[in-house]
Amino acid sequence: MKLLEDRILKEAKALSDEVLLVDMFLNHQVDCELMYEIGGEFSRLFARDGISRVVTIEASGIAPAAMCALIMKKPLVILKKQPSLVLKNGILQTEVFSFTKQKSYMLTLKPEFIAQGDRVLLIDDFLANGEAALGAARLIEQAGGTVAGVGAVICKSFMPGLRRLKDMGFHVEALASIKRMGAGEIVFED
Ligand code: G4P
């Protein structure tokens, strides 16, 4: 998606050859007009997948996923990462290890928010190792849904997540795929 790639080239910073800082439009300050365009692009890319629900993971997936759900006119469900005082009984949980943050967290879903047979579009901000997406897929399937698509705003294609998900048969789309980055350079896949 050219609009997104241009924005990354203009404003993002490679903090290392593995971590990209995008907190000026995606992770901290959020450009809602850009998020709306991103939502529209996901809605076009997954138009033929019979999507019945959009699912994301808090926190940074929420903005692009909400725009996508709005445009697709489908319900949005946010998987929780923080321990909840009110969600205690009748919940599904799975452990996810974040390589980027070098720690595990429990991903939580209240199964009543997935209908039997739901075809879920999973949207997240970054696809790196794919652990978050695979954890989300486990919960969605336990609740009776199917992951019909995985959309990442930014994919780091030099990390294994994209290949892992594709090899498992998921329809995966990334709006900007970075094949390498480092001091002063960010290079996208063709
Ligand atoms: P994985 O799910 O693909 O395996 O990725 P990993 O666990 O390694 O990364 C998880 C967290 O790190 C996610 O944030 C993801 O957005 C973030 N992340 C991964 N690579 C980058 C990067 O290059 N730049 C930035 N800015 N973030 C990255 P999170 O813990 O879910 O945080 P948030 O959604 O609450 O912001």
PDB file of C-alpha atoms and ligand atoms in Angstrom:
ATOM      1  CA  MET A   1       0.000   0.000   0.000  1.00  0.00           C
ATOM      2  CA  LYS A   2       1.858   3.003  -1.318  1.00  0.00           C
ATOM      3  CA  LEU A   3       0.301   5.511   1.072  1.00  0.00           C
ATOM      4  CA  LEU A   4       1.542   3.473   4.041  1.00  0.00           C
ATOM      5  CA  GLU A   5       4.993   2.778   2.574  1.00  0.00           C
ATOM      6  CA  ASP A   6       5.467   6.500   1.857  1.00  0.00           C
ATOM      7  CA  ARG A   7       4.476   7.330   5.430  1.00  0.00           C
ATOM      8  CA  ILE A   8       6.914   4.751   6.817  1.00  0.00           C
ATOM      9  CA  LEU A   9       9.729   6.144   4.675  1.00  0.00           C
ATOM     10  CA  LYS A  10       8.880   9.708   5.733  1.00  0.00           C
ATOM     11  CA  GLU A  11       8.380   9.246   9.481  1.00  0.00           C
ATOM     12  CA  ALA A  12       9.293   5.805  10.807  1.00  0.00           C
ATOM     13  CA  LYS A  13      12.677   5.092  12.329  1.00  0.00           C
ATOM     14  CA  ALA A  14      14.534   1.797  12.368  1.00  0.00           C
ATOM     15  CA  LEU A  15      15.653   1.555  15.997  1.00  0.00           C
ATOM     16  CA  SER A  16      17.752  -1.471  15.061  1.00  0.00           C
ATOM     17  CA  ASP A  17      17.754  -3.938  12.187  1.00  0.00           C
ATOM     18  CA  GLU A  18      14.723  -5.609  13.851  1.00  0.00           C
ATOM     19  CA  VAL A  19      12.567  -2.911  15.480  1.00  0.00           C
ATOM     20  CA  LEU A  20      10.724  -0.135  13.669  1.00  0.00           C
ATOM     21  CA  LEU A  21       9.426   2.910  15.536  1.00  0.00           C
ATOM     22  CA  VAL A  22       6.005   3.922  14.196  1.00  0.00           C
ATOM     23  CA  ASP A  23       4.583   5.605  17.282  1.00  0.00           C
ATOM     24  CA  MET A  24       3.978   8.852  15.368  1.00  0.00           C
ATOM     25  CA  PHE A  25       1.056   7.391  13.381  1.00  0.00           C
ATOM     26  CA  LEU A  26       0.268   3.852  14.623  1.00  0.00           C
ATOM     27  CA  ASN A  27       1.432   2.868  18.115  1.00  0.00           C
ATOM     28  CA  HIS A  28       1.075   5.996  20.230  1.00  0.00           C
ATOM     29  CA  GLN A  29      -0.210   8.946  18.203  1.00  0.00           C
ATOM     30  CA  VAL A  30      -2.729   7.539  15.722  1.00  0.00           C
ATOM     31  CA  ASP A  31      -3.476   9.004  12.288  1.00  0.00           C
ATOM     32  CA  CYS A  32      -7.159   8.067  11.978  1.00  0.00           C
ATOM     33  CA  GLU A  33      -7.388   9.091   8.311  1.00  0.00           C
ATOM     34  CA  LEU A  34      -4.529   6.727   7.509  1.00  0.00           C
ATOM     35  CA  MET A  35      -6.212   4.042   9.645  1.00  0.00           C
ATOM     36  CA  TYR A  36      -9.419   4.542   7.638  1.00  0.00           C
ATOM     37  CA  GLU A  37      -7.508   4.010   4.370  1.00  0.00           C
ATOM     38  CA  ILE A  38      -5.883   0.918   5.887  1.00  0.00           C
ATOM     39  CA  GLY A  39      -9.293  -0.419   6.941  1.00  0.00           C
ATOM     40  CA  GLY A  40     -10.558   0.088   3.398  1.00  0.00           C
ATOM     41  CA  GLU A  41      -7.580  -1.728   1.911  1.00  0.00           C
ATOM     42  CA  PHE A  42      -8.099  -4.730   4.225  1.00  0.00           C
ATOM     43  CA  SER A  43     -11.787  -4.755   3.361  1.00  0.00           C
ATOM     44  CA  ARG A  44     -10.904  -4.968  -0.374  1.00  0.00           C
ATOM     45  CA  LEU A  45      -8.198  -7.605   0.112  1.00  0.00           C
ATOM     46  CA  PHE A  46     -10.500  -9.895   2.122  1.00  0.00           C
ATOM     47  CA  ALA A  47     -13.728  -9.140   0.215  1.00  0.00           C
ATOM     48  CA  ARG A  48     -13.971 -12.710  -1.123  1.00  0.00           C
ATOM     49  CA  ASP A  49     -13.278 -14.514   2.172  1.00  0.00           C
ATOM     50  CA  GLY A  50     -16.812 -14.428   3.578  1.00  0.00           C
ATOM     51  CA  ILE A  51     -15.716 -12.546   6.701  1.00  0.00           C
ATOM     52  CA  SER A  52     -18.363 -12.396   9.442  1.00  0.00           C
ATOM     53  CA  ARG A  53     -16.307 -10.837  12.250  1.00  0.00           C
ATOM     54  CA  VAL A  54     -13.099  -8.863  12.782  1.00  0.00           C
ATOM     55  CA  VAL A  55     -10.831  -9.748  15.716  1.00  0.00           C
ATOM     56  CA  THR A  56      -7.779  -7.888  16.962  1.00  0.00           C
ATOM     57  CA  ILE A  57      -5.414  -7.836  19.930  1.00  0.00           C
ATOM     58  CA  GLU A  58      -5.127  -4.881  22.262  1.00  0.00           C
ATOM     59  CA  ALA A  59      -3.692  -2.285  22.039  1.00  0.00           C
ATOM     60  CA  SER A  60      -2.208  -1.170  18.736  1.00  0.00           C
ATOM     61  CA  GLY A  61      -4.334  -3.454  16.555  1.00  0.00           C
ATOM     62  CA  ILE A  62      -7.511  -1.710  17.658  1.00  0.00           C
ATOM     63  CA  ALA A  63      -7.350   1.408  15.457  1.00  0.00           C
ATOM     64  CA  PRO A  64      -6.831  -0.323  12.084  1.00  0.00           C
ATOM     65  CA  ALA A  65      -9.172  -3.200  13.031  1.00  0.00           C
ATOM     66  CA  ALA A  66     -11.953  -0.831  14.104  1.00  0.00           C
ATOM     67  CA  MET A  67     -11.787   1.019  10.776  1.00  0.00           C
ATOM     68  CA  CYS A  68     -11.815  -2.279   8.908  1.00  0.00           C
ATOM     69  CA  ALA A  69     -14.833  -3.543  10.887  1.00  0.00           C
ATOM     70  CA  LEU A  70     -16.643  -0.249  10.325  1.00  0.00           C
ATOM     71  CA  ILE A  71     -16.093  -0.382   6.559  1.00  0.00           C
ATOM     72  CA  MET A  72     -16.927  -4.117   6.335  1.00  0.00           C
ATOM     73  CA  LYS A  73     -19.978  -3.535   8.585  1.00  0.00           C
ATOM     74  CA  LYS A  74     -18.966  -6.461  10.813  1.00  0.00           C
ATOM     75  CA  PRO A  75     -18.636  -6.765  14.594  1.00  0.00           C
ATOM     76  CA  LEU A  76     -15.234  -6.190  16.187  1.00  0.00           C
ATOM     77  CA  VAL A  77     -13.824  -8.254  19.068  1.00  0.00           C
ATOM     78  CA  ILE A  78     -10.672  -7.222  20.960  1.00  0.00           C
ATOM     79  CA  LEU A  79      -8.620  -9.996  22.531  1.00  0.00           C
ATOM     80  CA  LYS A  80      -7.356  -8.919  25.952  1.00  0.00           C
ATOM     81  CA  LYS A  81      -3.764  -9.076  27.123  1.00  0.00           C
ATOM     82  CA  GLN A  82      -4.163  -7.450  30.511  1.00  0.00           C
ATOM     83  CA  PRO A  83      -5.473  -9.411  33.500  1.00  0.00           C
ATOM     84  CA  SER A  84      -9.101  -8.427  34.055  1.00  0.00           C
ATOM     85  CA  LEU A  85     -10.981  -7.984  37.319  1.00  0.00           C
ATOM     86  CA  VAL A  86     -14.353  -8.593  35.675  1.00  0.00           C
ATOM     87  CA  LEU A  87     -13.461 -11.389  33.238  1.00  0.00           C
ATOM     88  CA  LYS A  88     -12.957 -14.428  35.464  1.00  0.00           C
ATOM     89  CA  ASN A  89     -15.335 -17.249  34.616  1.00  0.00           C
ATOM     90  CA  GLY A  90     -16.129 -18.864  31.300  1.00  0.00           C
ATOM     91  CA  ILE A  91     -13.165 -17.403  29.461  1.00  0.00           C
ATOM     92  CA  LEU A  92     -10.685 -18.952  27.057  1.00  0.00           C
ATOM     93  CA  GLN A  93      -6.998 -18.224  27.573  1.00  0.00           C
ATOM     94  CA  THR A  94      -3.769 -19.118  25.844  1.00  0.00           C
ATOM     95  CA  GLU A  95      -0.159 -18.199  26.578  1.00  0.00           C
ATOM     96  CA  VAL A  96       1.722 -16.181  23.968  1.00  0.00           C
ATOM     97  CA  PHE A  97       5.454 -15.531  24.045  1.00  0.00           C
ATOM     98  CA  SER A  98       6.571 -12.211  22.562  1.00  0.00           C
ATOM     99  CA  PHE A  99      10.073 -12.476  21.116  1.00  0.00           C
ATOM    100  CA  THR A 100      10.161  -8.709  20.637  1.00  0.00           C
ATOM    101  CA  LYS A 101       9.390  -8.065  24.304  1.00  0.00           C
ATOM    102  CA  GLN A 102      10.950 -11.306  25.614  1.00  0.00           C
ATOM    103  CA  LYS A 103       8.000 -12.095  27.857  1.00  0.00           C
ATOM    104  CA  SER A 104       4.826 -14.137  27.886  1.00  0.00           C
ATOM    105  CA  TYR A 105       1.298 -12.925  28.373  1.00  0.00           C
ATOM    106  CA  MET A 106      -2.137 -14.549  28.542  1.00  0.00           C
ATOM    107  CA  LEU A 107      -4.420 -13.792  25.620  1.00  0.00           C
ATOM    108  CA  THR A 108      -8.069 -13.855  26.705  1.00  0.00           C
ATOM    109  CA  LEU A 109     -11.381 -14.291  24.853  1.00  0.00           C
ATOM    110  CA  LYS A 110     -14.929 -14.499  26.139  1.00  0.00           C
ATOM    111  CA  PRO A 111     -16.233 -17.230  23.797  1.00  0.00           C
ATOM    112  CA  GLU A 112     -19.738 -15.759  23.535  1.00  0.00           C
ATOM    113  CA  PHE A 113     -18.269 -13.059  21.284  1.00  0.00           C
ATOM    114  CA  ILE A 114     -17.455 -15.628  18.609  1.00  0.00           C
ATOM    115  CA  ALA A 115     -20.465 -17.279  16.935  1.00  0.00           C
ATOM    116  CA  GLN A 116     -20.291 -20.939  15.846  1.00  0.00           C
ATOM    117  CA  GLY A 117     -19.036 -20.982  12.262  1.00  0.00           C
ATOM    118  CA  ASP A 118     -17.799 -17.396  12.345  1.00  0.00           C
ATOM    119  CA  ARG A 119     -15.274 -16.581   9.616  1.00  0.00           C
ATOM    120  CA  VAL A 120     -12.859 -14.291  11.372  1.00  0.00           C
ATOM    121  CA  LEU A 121     -10.544 -11.687   9.903  1.00  0.00           C
ATOM    122  CA  LEU A 122      -7.666 -11.222  12.341  1.00  0.00           C
ATOM    123  CA  ILE A 123      -6.031  -7.787  12.126  1.00  0.00           C
ATOM    124  CA  ASP A 124      -2.880  -6.668  13.958  1.00  0.00           C
ATOM    125  CA  ASP A 125      -0.369  -3.852  13.684  1.00  0.00           C
ATOM    126  CA  PHE A 126       2.811  -5.948  13.292  1.00  0.00           C
ATOM    127  CA  LEU A 127       3.504  -9.454  12.080  1.00  0.00           C
ATOM    128  CA  ALA A 128       6.943 -10.536  13.274  1.00  0.00           C
ATOM    129  CA  ASN A 129       7.223 -14.096  14.588  1.00  0.00           C
ATOM    130  CA  GLY A 130       3.512 -14.819  14.275  1.00  0.00           C
ATOM    131  CA  GLU A 131       3.084 -15.875  17.914  1.00  0.00           C
ATOM    132  CA  ALA A 132       0.278 -13.401  18.628  1.00  0.00           C
ATOM    133  CA  ALA A 133      -1.622 -14.415  15.481  1.00  0.00           C
ATOM    134  CA  LEU A 134      -1.231 -18.131  16.271  1.00  0.00           C
ATOM    135  CA  GLY A 135      -2.398 -17.578  19.864  1.00  0.00           C
ATOM    136  CA  ALA A 136      -5.409 -15.629  18.609  1.00  0.00           C
ATOM    137  CA  ALA A 137      -6.173 -18.388  16.092  1.00  0.00           C
ATOM    138  CA  ARG A 138      -6.122 -20.998  18.892  1.00  0.00           C
ATOM    139  CA  LEU A 139      -8.706 -19.035  20.892  1.00  0.00           C
ATOM    140  CA  ILE A 140     -10.935 -18.319  17.874  1.00  0.00           C
ATOM    141  CA  GLU A 141     -10.963 -22.004  16.911  1.00  0.00           C
ATOM    142  CA  GLN A 142     -11.673 -23.120  20.495  1.00  0.00           C
ATOM    143  CA  ALA A 143     -14.645 -20.753  20.497  1.00  0.00           C
ATOM    144  CA  GLY A 144     -16.045 -22.332  17.309  1.00  0.00           C
ATOM    145  CA  GLY A 145     -14.796 -19.896  14.668  1.00  0.00           C
ATOM    146  CA  THR A 146     -12.374 -20.188  11.759  1.00  0.00           C
ATOM    147  CA  VAL A 147      -9.590 -17.769  10.874  1.00  0.00           C
ATOM    148  CA  ALA A 148     -10.490 -16.855   7.284  1.00  0.00           C
ATOM    149  CA  GLY A 149      -7.841 -14.163   6.955  1.00  0.00           C
ATOM    150  CA  VAL A 150      -4.910 -12.514   8.710  1.00  0.00           C
ATOM    151  CA  GLY A 151      -4.145  -8.874   7.958  1.00  0.00           C
ATOM    152  CA  ALA A 152      -1.008  -7.143   9.218  1.00  0.00           C
ATOM    153  CA  VAL A 153      -0.468  -3.430   8.793  1.00  0.00           C
ATOM    154  CA  ILE A 154       3.318  -3.957   8.768  1.00  0.00           C
ATOM    155  CA  CYS A 155       5.058  -7.269   8.247  1.00  0.00           C
ATOM    156  CA  LYS A 156       8.740  -7.839   8.878  1.00  0.00           C
ATOM    157  CA  SER A 157       9.201 -10.456   6.188  1.00  0.00           C
ATOM    158  CA  PHE A 158      12.770 -11.219   7.327  1.00  0.00           C
ATOM    159  CA  MET A 159      11.192 -12.727  10.458  1.00  0.00           C
ATOM    160  CA  PRO A 160       9.413 -16.086  10.326  1.00  0.00           C
ATOM    161  CA  GLY A 161       5.764 -15.089  11.042  1.00  0.00           C
ATOM    162  CA  LEU A 162       4.571 -14.512   7.478  1.00  0.00           C
ATOM    163  CA  ARG A 163       6.042 -17.788   6.186  1.00  0.00           C
ATOM    164  CA  ARG A 164       4.754 -19.769   9.197  1.00  0.00           C
ATOM    165  CA  LEU A 165       1.182 -18.527   8.749  1.00  0.00           C
ATOM    166  CA  LYS A 166       1.211 -19.034   4.962  1.00  0.00           C
ATOM    167  CA  ASP A 167       2.625 -22.547   5.366  1.00  0.00           C
ATOM    168  CA  MET A 168      -0.268 -23.336   7.706  1.00  0.00           C
ATOM    169  CA  GLY A 169      -2.680 -22.348   4.932  1.00  0.00           C
ATOM    170  CA  PHE A 170      -3.848 -18.976   6.218  1.00  0.00           C
ATOM    171  CA  HIS A 171      -4.733 -16.215   3.754  1.00  0.00           C
ATOM    172  CA  VAL A 172      -2.289 -13.532   4.931  1.00  0.00           C
ATOM    173  CA  GLU A 173      -2.034  -9.973   3.639  1.00  0.00           C
ATOM    174  CA  ALA A 174       0.419  -7.315   4.787  1.00  0.00           C
ATOM    175  CA  LEU A 175       0.044  -3.708   3.679  1.00  0.00           C
ATOM    176  CA  ALA A 176       3.758  -2.961   4.012  1.00  0.00           C
ATOM    177  CA  SER A 177       6.317  -5.775   3.969  1.00  0.00           C
ATOM    178  CA  ILE A 178       9.787  -4.856   5.116  1.00  0.00           C
ATOM    179  CA  LYS A 179      12.518  -7.135   3.812  1.00  0.00           C
ATOM    180  CA  ARG A 180      15.340  -5.350   5.601  1.00  0.00           C
ATOM    181  CA  MET A 181      16.040  -2.292   7.678  1.00  0.00           C
ATOM    182  CA  GLY A 182      18.857  -0.665   9.572  1.00  0.00           C
ATOM    183  CA  ALA A 183      20.555   2.643  10.115  1.00  0.00           C
ATOM    184  CA  GLY A 184      19.074   5.047   7.578  1.00  0.00           C
ATOM    185  CA  GLU A 185      17.354   2.458   5.403  1.00  0.00           C
ATOM    186  CA  ILE A 186      14.023   0.683   5.223  1.00  0.00           C
ATOM    187  CA  VAL A 187      13.603  -1.625   2.227  1.00  0.00           C
ATOM    188  CA  PHE A 188      10.214  -3.043   1.205  1.00  0.00           C
ATOM    189  CA  GLU A 189       9.441  -6.247  -0.637  1.00  0.00           C
ATOM    190  CA  ASP A 190       8.514  -5.618  -4.300  1.00  0.00           C
TER     191      ASP A 190
HETATM  192  P1  G4P B   1       4.607 -11.810  16.934  1.00  0.00           P
HETATM  193  O1  G4P B   1       3.301 -11.695  17.601  1.00  0.00           O
HETATM  194  O2  G4P B   1       4.524 -11.644  15.428  1.00  0.00           O
HETATM  195  O3  G4P B   1       5.321 -13.064  17.343  1.00  0.00           O
HETATM  196  O4  G4P B   1       5.494 -10.603  17.396  1.00  0.00           O
HETATM  197  P2  G4P B   1       6.154 -10.306  18.793  1.00  0.00           P
HETATM  198  O5  G4P B   1       5.474 -11.118  19.849  1.00  0.00           O
HETATM  199  O6  G4P B   1       7.603 -10.440  18.637  1.00  0.00           O
HETATM  200  O7  G4P B   1       5.761  -8.799  18.971  1.00  0.00           O
HETATM  201  C1  G4P B   1       4.729  -8.496  19.786  1.00  0.00           C
HETATM  202  C2  G4P B   1       4.637  -7.069  20.119  1.00  0.00           C
HETATM  203  O8  G4P B   1       5.732  -6.298  19.607  1.00  0.00           O
HETATM  204  C3  G4P B   1       3.434  -6.424  19.537  1.00  0.00           C
HETATM  205  O9  G4P B   1       3.116  -5.340  20.358  1.00  0.00           O
HETATM  206  C4  G4P B   1       3.944  -5.887  18.216  1.00  0.00           C
HETATM  207  O10 G4P B   1       3.105  -4.864  17.754  1.00  0.00           O
HETATM  208  C5  G4P B   1       5.263  -5.360  18.653  1.00  0.00           C
HETATM  209  N1  G4P B   1       6.240  -5.279  17.592  1.00  0.00           N
HETATM  210  C6  G4P B   1       6.846  -6.287  16.934  1.00  0.00           C
HETATM  211  N2  G4P B   1       7.756  -5.796  16.083  1.00  0.00           N
HETATM  212  C7  G4P B   1       7.709  -4.451  16.214  1.00  0.00           C
HETATM  213  C8  G4P B   1       8.420  -3.380  15.599  1.00  0.00           C
HETATM  214  O11 G4P B   1       9.307  -3.564  14.741  1.00  0.00           O
HETATM  215  N3  G4P B   1       8.074  -2.133  15.969  1.00  0.00           N
HETATM  216  C9  G4P B   1       7.108  -1.879  16.892  1.00  0.00           C
HETATM  217  N4  G4P B   1       6.838  -0.604  17.182  1.00  0.00           N
HETATM  218  N5  G4P B   1       6.441  -2.861  17.515  1.00  0.00           N
HETATM  219  C10 G4P B   1       6.743  -4.130  17.164  1.00  0.00           C
HETATM  220  P3  G4P B   1       2.282  -5.490  21.643  1.00  0.00           P
HETATM  221  O12 G4P B   1       3.050  -6.072  22.760  1.00  0.00           O
HETATM  222  O13 G4P B   1       1.053  -6.280  21.302  1.00  0.00           O
HETATM  223  O14 G4P B   1       1.998  -3.992  21.946  1.00  0.00           O
HETATM  224  P4  G4P B   1       0.754  -3.086  21.710  1.00  0.00           P
HETATM  225  O15 G4P B   1      -0.113  -3.680  20.656  1.00  0.00           O
HETATM  226  O16 G4P B   1       0.093  -3.090  23.037  1.00  0.00           O
HETATM  227  O17 G4P B   1       1.317  -1.783  21.265  1.00  0.00           O
END
